[in-house]
């Protein structure tokens, strides 16, 4: 019951509260660029996609922590979720600074990721961690592509994305150390398809 209540609290905080970061945003102290309307819209769209990724990360980690019976692994997952909360707050701050909003479909994204995390965790802890590794690897690849698409002038957004990429790669490495298994290629492919649908939709909605 305690784990269920913790997961429910995470859902409410992620979807309906202003996230509070434990660490200062990498964008702090960087002046806002004088972007054109087109540049601003592009930056905002990419940061909305990144924000959705962090919503899904909260759902995934919360579900996995709720299901696992390994206390040490649960603490590892909750610690990662707390670090991802910083990312959630930073991307939300960037959206506000760019005069835009999060995805209107965030409850749907959260529910889907929570379901995937629950199913994976019920299979085994190693499978659950395998989903973490594959998710973080795919997120890191998306962030790398965003660094190539964000306007050079938008140094604040670029600083946030670069830091997030480093953190996601560290989370993937930590999951491997905890005993993650490599997911079958077909599962990896399905995850890439789902991510493509999510990112394409979140770019606009």
GROMACS .gro file of N, CA and C in nm, residues 92-170:
model
  237
   92UNK      N    1   0.998   2.237  -1.786
   92UNK     CA    2   0.878   2.319  -1.762
   92UNK      C    3   0.915   2.467  -1.757
   93UNK      N    4   1.026   2.498  -1.694
   93UNK     CA    5   1.074   2.636  -1.686
   93UNK      C    6   1.106   2.692  -1.825
   94UNK      N    7   1.167   2.607  -1.908
   94UNK     CA    8   1.200   2.653  -2.043
   94UNK      C    9   1.074   2.679  -2.124
   95UNK      N   10   0.975   2.593  -2.110
   95UNK     CA   11   0.848   2.617  -2.180
   95UNK      C   12   0.787   2.750  -2.137
   96UNK      N   13   0.790   2.776  -2.008
   96UNK     CA   14   0.735   2.903  -1.958
   96UNK      C   15   0.814   3.021  -2.015
   97UNK      N   16   0.947   3.010  -2.014
   97UNK     CA   17   1.031   3.118  -2.064
   97UNK      C   18   1.008   3.143  -2.213
   98UNK      N   19   0.974   3.035  -2.286
   98UNK     CA   20   0.950   3.047  -2.430
   98UNK      C   21   0.805   3.082  -2.461
   99UNK      N   22   0.724   3.101  -2.358
   99UNK     CA   23   0.585   3.141  -2.378
   99UNK      C   24   0.496   3.031  -2.431
  100UNK      N   25   0.528   2.907  -2.393
  100UNK     CA   26   0.449   2.795  -2.444
  100UNK      C   27   0.404   2.706  -2.329
  101UNK      N   28   0.343   2.592  -2.361
  101UNK     CA   29   0.280   2.506  -2.261
  101UNK      C   30   0.325   2.361  -2.279
  102UNK      N   31   0.304   2.279  -2.174
  102UNK     CA   32   0.331   2.135  -2.188
  102UNK      C   33   0.228   2.069  -2.280
  103UNK      N   34   0.252   1.944  -2.312
  103UNK     CA   35   0.160   1.868  -2.395
  103UNK      C   36   0.025   1.853  -2.326
  104UNK      N   37  -0.082   1.869  -2.402
  104UNK     CA   38  -0.216   1.851  -2.348
  104UNK      C   39  -0.246   1.704  -2.320
  105UNK      N   40  -0.164   1.616  -2.376
  105UNK     CA   41  -0.186   1.473  -2.363
  105UNK      C   42  -0.099   1.408  -2.255
  106UNK      N   43  -0.044   1.489  -2.166
  106UNK     CA   44   0.044   1.435  -2.062
  106UNK      C   45  -0.020   1.323  -1.979
  107UNK      N   46  -0.148   1.334  -1.941
  107UNK     CA   47  -0.209   1.222  -1.867
  107UNK      C   48  -0.205   1.091  -1.945
  108UNK      N   49  -0.224   1.099  -2.077
  108UNK     CA   50  -0.219   0.980  -2.160
  108UNK      C   51  -0.078   0.923  -2.164
  109UNK      N   52   0.022   1.010  -2.183
  109UNK     CA   53   0.161   0.964  -2.186
  109UNK      C   54   0.199   0.900  -2.053
  110UNK      N   55   0.157   0.961  -1.943
  110UNK     CA   56   0.190   0.908  -1.810
  110UNK      C   57   0.127   0.770  -1.793
  111UNK      N   58   0.001   0.757  -1.828
  111UNK     CA   59  -0.069   0.630  -1.811
  111UNK      C   60  -0.002   0.519  -1.893
  112UNK      N   61   0.035   0.550  -2.016
  112UNK     CA   62   0.098   0.450  -2.100
  112UNK      C   63   0.232   0.405  -2.044
  113UNK      N   64   0.314   0.500  -2.002
  113UNK     CA   65   0.445   0.466  -1.947
  113UNK      C   66   0.432   0.390  -1.815
  114UNK      N   67   0.331   0.427  -1.735
  114UNK     CA   68   0.310   0.358  -1.608
  114UNK      C   69   0.272   0.212  -1.634
  115UNK      N   70   0.186   0.190  -1.734
  115UNK     CA   71   0.146   0.053  -1.768
  115UNK      C   72   0.265  -0.029  -1.814
  116UNK      N   73   0.349   0.030  -1.899
  116UNK     CA   74   0.469  -0.041  -1.948
  116UNK      C   75   0.563  -0.074  -1.833
  117UNK      N   76   0.583   0.023  -1.744
  117UNK     CA   77   0.671   0.000  -1.629
  117UNK      C   78   0.619  -0.109  -1.538
  118UNK      N   79   0.487  -0.113  -1.519
  118UNK     CA   80   0.427  -0.215  -1.433
  118UNK      C   81   0.444  -0.354  -1.493
  119UNK      N   82   0.415  -0.365  -1.622
  119UNK     CA   83   0.427  -0.495  -1.690
  119UNK      C   84   0.571  -0.544  -1.687
  120UNK      N   85   0.665  -0.455  -1.719
  120UNK     CA   86   0.806  -0.494  -1.722
  120UNK      C   87   0.853  -0.538  -1.584
  121UNK      N   88   0.811  -0.466  -1.481
  121UNK     CA   89   0.855  -0.498  -1.345
  121UNK      C   90   0.797  -0.631  -1.298
  122UNK      N   91   0.677  -0.665  -1.344
  122UNK     CA   92   0.616  -0.792  -1.306
  122UNK      C   93   0.686  -0.911  -1.373
  123UNK      N   94   0.749  -0.887  -1.487
  123UNK     CA   95   0.823  -0.995  -1.552
  123UNK      C   96   0.944  -1.031  -1.467
  124UNK      N   97   1.028  -0.931  -1.438
  124UNK     CA   98   1.144  -0.951  -1.351
  124UNK      C   99   1.212  -0.817  -1.330
  125UNK      N  100   1.292  -0.808  -1.225
  125UNK     CA  101   1.368  -0.685  -1.201
  125UNK      C  102   1.467  -0.660  -1.313
  126UNK      N  103   1.528  -0.766  -1.365
  126UNK     CA  104   1.625  -0.750  -1.472
  126UNK      C  105   1.559  -0.696  -1.598
  127UNK      N  106   1.438  -0.744  -1.628
  127UNK     CA  107   1.363  -0.693  -1.743
  127UNK      C  108   1.324  -0.548  -1.721
  128UNK      N  109   1.281  -0.519  -1.599
  128UNK     CA  110   1.244  -0.382  -1.564
  128UNK      C  111   1.361  -0.286  -1.588
  129UNK      N  112   1.478  -0.326  -1.543
  129UNK     CA  113   1.597  -0.244  -1.564
  129UNK      C  114   1.636  -0.239  -1.710
  130UNK      N  115   1.606  -0.346  -1.783
  130UNK     CA  116   1.632  -0.345  -1.927
  130UNK      C  117   1.551  -0.238  -1.997
  131UNK      N  118   1.426  -0.220  -1.952
  131UNK     CA  119   1.344  -0.113  -2.007
  131UNK      C  120   1.402   0.024  -1.974
  132UNK      N  121   1.458   0.038  -1.855
  132UNK     CA  122   1.523   0.163  -1.818
  132UNK      C  123   1.638   0.193  -1.913
  133UNK      N  124   1.722   0.093  -1.937
  133UNK     CA  125   1.839   0.113  -2.025
  133UNK      C  126   1.795   0.153  -2.165
  134UNK      N  127   1.700   0.079  -2.221
  134UNK     CA  128   1.657   0.109  -2.357
  134UNK      C  129   1.588   0.244  -2.365
  135UNK      N  130   1.507   0.276  -2.265
  135UNK     CA  131   1.439   0.406  -2.263
  135UNK      C  132   1.540   0.519  -2.256
  136UNK      N  133   1.636   0.506  -2.164
  136UNK     CA  134   1.735   0.613  -2.147
  136UNK      C  135   1.822   0.627  -2.272
  137UNK      N  136   1.854   0.515  -2.337
  137UNK     CA  137   1.934   0.522  -2.460
  137UNK      C  138   1.858   0.594  -2.570
  138UNK      N  139   1.728   0.564  -2.581
  138UNK     CA  140   1.648   0.630  -2.684
  138UNK      C  141   1.629   0.778  -2.653
  139UNK      N  142   1.609   0.810  -2.525
  139UNK     CA  143   1.595   0.951  -2.486
  139UNK      C  144   1.725   1.026  -2.515
  140UNK      N  145   1.838   0.965  -2.483
  140UNK     CA  146   1.967   1.028  -2.509
  140UNK      C  147   1.984   1.057  -2.657
  141UNK      N  148   1.941   0.964  -2.742
  141UNK     CA  149   1.952   0.984  -2.887
  141UNK      C  150   1.862   1.099  -2.931
  142UNK      N  151   1.742   1.107  -2.873
  142UNK     CA  152   1.653   1.219  -2.906
  142UNK      C  153   1.714   1.352  -2.864
  143UNK      N  154   1.772   1.355  -2.746
  143UNK     CA  155   1.833   1.478  -2.697
  143UNK      C  156   1.950   1.521  -2.785
  144UNK      N  157   2.027   1.423  -2.831
  144UNK     CA  158   2.137   1.452  -2.922
  144UNK      C  159   2.085   1.516  -3.051
  145UNK      N  160   1.974   1.461  -3.101
  145UNK     CA  161   1.917   1.519  -3.224
  145UNK      C  162   1.863   1.659  -3.198
  146UNK      N  163   1.810   1.682  -3.079
  146UNK     CA  164   1.758   1.815  -3.047
  146UNK      C  165   1.871   1.918  -3.040
  147UNK      N  166   1.986   1.876  -2.992
  147UNK     CA  167   2.100   1.968  -2.990
  147UNK      C  168   2.138   2.012  -3.131
  148UNK      N  169   2.110   1.926  -3.228
  148UNK     CA  170   2.137   1.961  -3.367
  148UNK      C  171   2.029   2.046  -3.429
  149UNK      N  172   1.911   2.052  -3.363
  149UNK     CA  173   1.798   2.127  -3.420
  149UNK      C  174   1.768   2.257  -3.346
  150UNK      N  175   1.801   2.264  -3.218
  150UNK     CA  176   1.773   2.387  -3.143
  150UNK      C  177   1.852   2.504  -3.202
  151UNK      N  178   1.791   2.621  -3.207
  151UNK     CA  179   1.863   2.739  -3.256
  151UNK      C  180   1.992   2.762  -3.176
  152UNK      N  181   2.098   2.793  -3.245
  152UNK     CA  182   2.225   2.819  -3.177
  152UNK      C  183   2.210   2.933  -3.077
  153UNK      N  184   2.120   3.027  -3.108
  153UNK     CA  185   2.102   3.142  -3.020
  153UNK      C  186   2.036   3.107  -2.887
  154UNK      N  187   1.962   2.998  -2.885
  154UNK     CA  188   1.890   2.959  -2.764
  154UNK      C  189   1.984   2.881  -2.672
  155UNK      N  190   2.078   2.952  -2.615
  155UNK     CA  191   2.179   2.887  -2.532
  155UNK      C  192   2.119   2.829  -2.404
  156UNK      N  193   2.013   2.889  -2.353
  156UNK     CA  194   1.951   2.840  -2.230
  156UNK      C  195   1.892   2.700  -2.250
  157UNK      N  196   1.816   2.683  -2.357
  157UNK     CA  197   1.757   2.552  -2.385
  157UNK      C  198   1.865   2.450  -2.415
  158UNK      N  199   1.967   2.491  -2.487
  158UNK     CA  200   2.074   2.399  -2.524
  158UNK      C  201   2.149   2.351  -2.398
  159UNK      N  202   2.166   2.438  -2.302
  159UNK     CA  203   2.235   2.401  -2.178
  159UNK      C  204   2.155   2.296  -2.102
  160UNK      N  205   2.023   2.313  -2.099
  160UNK     CA  206   1.936   2.217  -2.030
  160UNK      C  207   1.941   2.081  -2.100
  161UNK      N  208   1.930   2.082  -2.231
  161UNK     CA  209   1.928   1.956  -2.307
  161UNK      C  210   2.062   1.883  -2.294
  162UNK      N  211   2.171   1.955  -2.299
  162UNK     CA  212   2.303   1.892  -2.287
  162UNK      C  213   2.319   1.824  -2.151
  163UNK      N  214   2.275   1.892  -2.046
  163UNK     CA  215   2.286   1.834  -1.911
  163UNK      C  216   2.194   1.712  -1.899
  164UNK      N  217   2.074   1.721  -1.952
  164UNK     CA  218   1.982   1.608  -1.948
  164UNK      C  219   2.041   1.487  -2.019
  165UNK      N  220   2.103   1.509  -2.132
  165UNK     CA  221   2.164   1.399  -2.207
  165UNK      C  222   2.269   1.328  -2.123
  166UNK      N  223   2.353   1.403  -2.056
  166UNK     CA  224   2.456   1.344  -1.971
  166UNK      C  225   2.392   1.260  -1.860
  167UNK      N  226   2.287   1.313  -1.799
  167UNK     CA  227   2.221   1.243  -1.689
  167UNK      C  228   2.153   1.114  -1.738
  168UNK      N  229   2.089   1.120  -1.855
  168UNK     CA  230   2.021   1.000  -1.907
  168UNK      C  231   2.122   0.889  -1.934
  169UNK      N  232   2.237   0.924  -1.988
  169UNK     CA  233   2.340   0.824  -2.015
  169UNK      C  234   2.392   0.764  -1.885
  170UNK      N  235   2.401   0.846  -1.782
  170UNK     CA  236   2.445   0.796  -1.650
  170UNK      C  237   2.340   0.702  -1.591
   0.00000   0.00000   0.00000
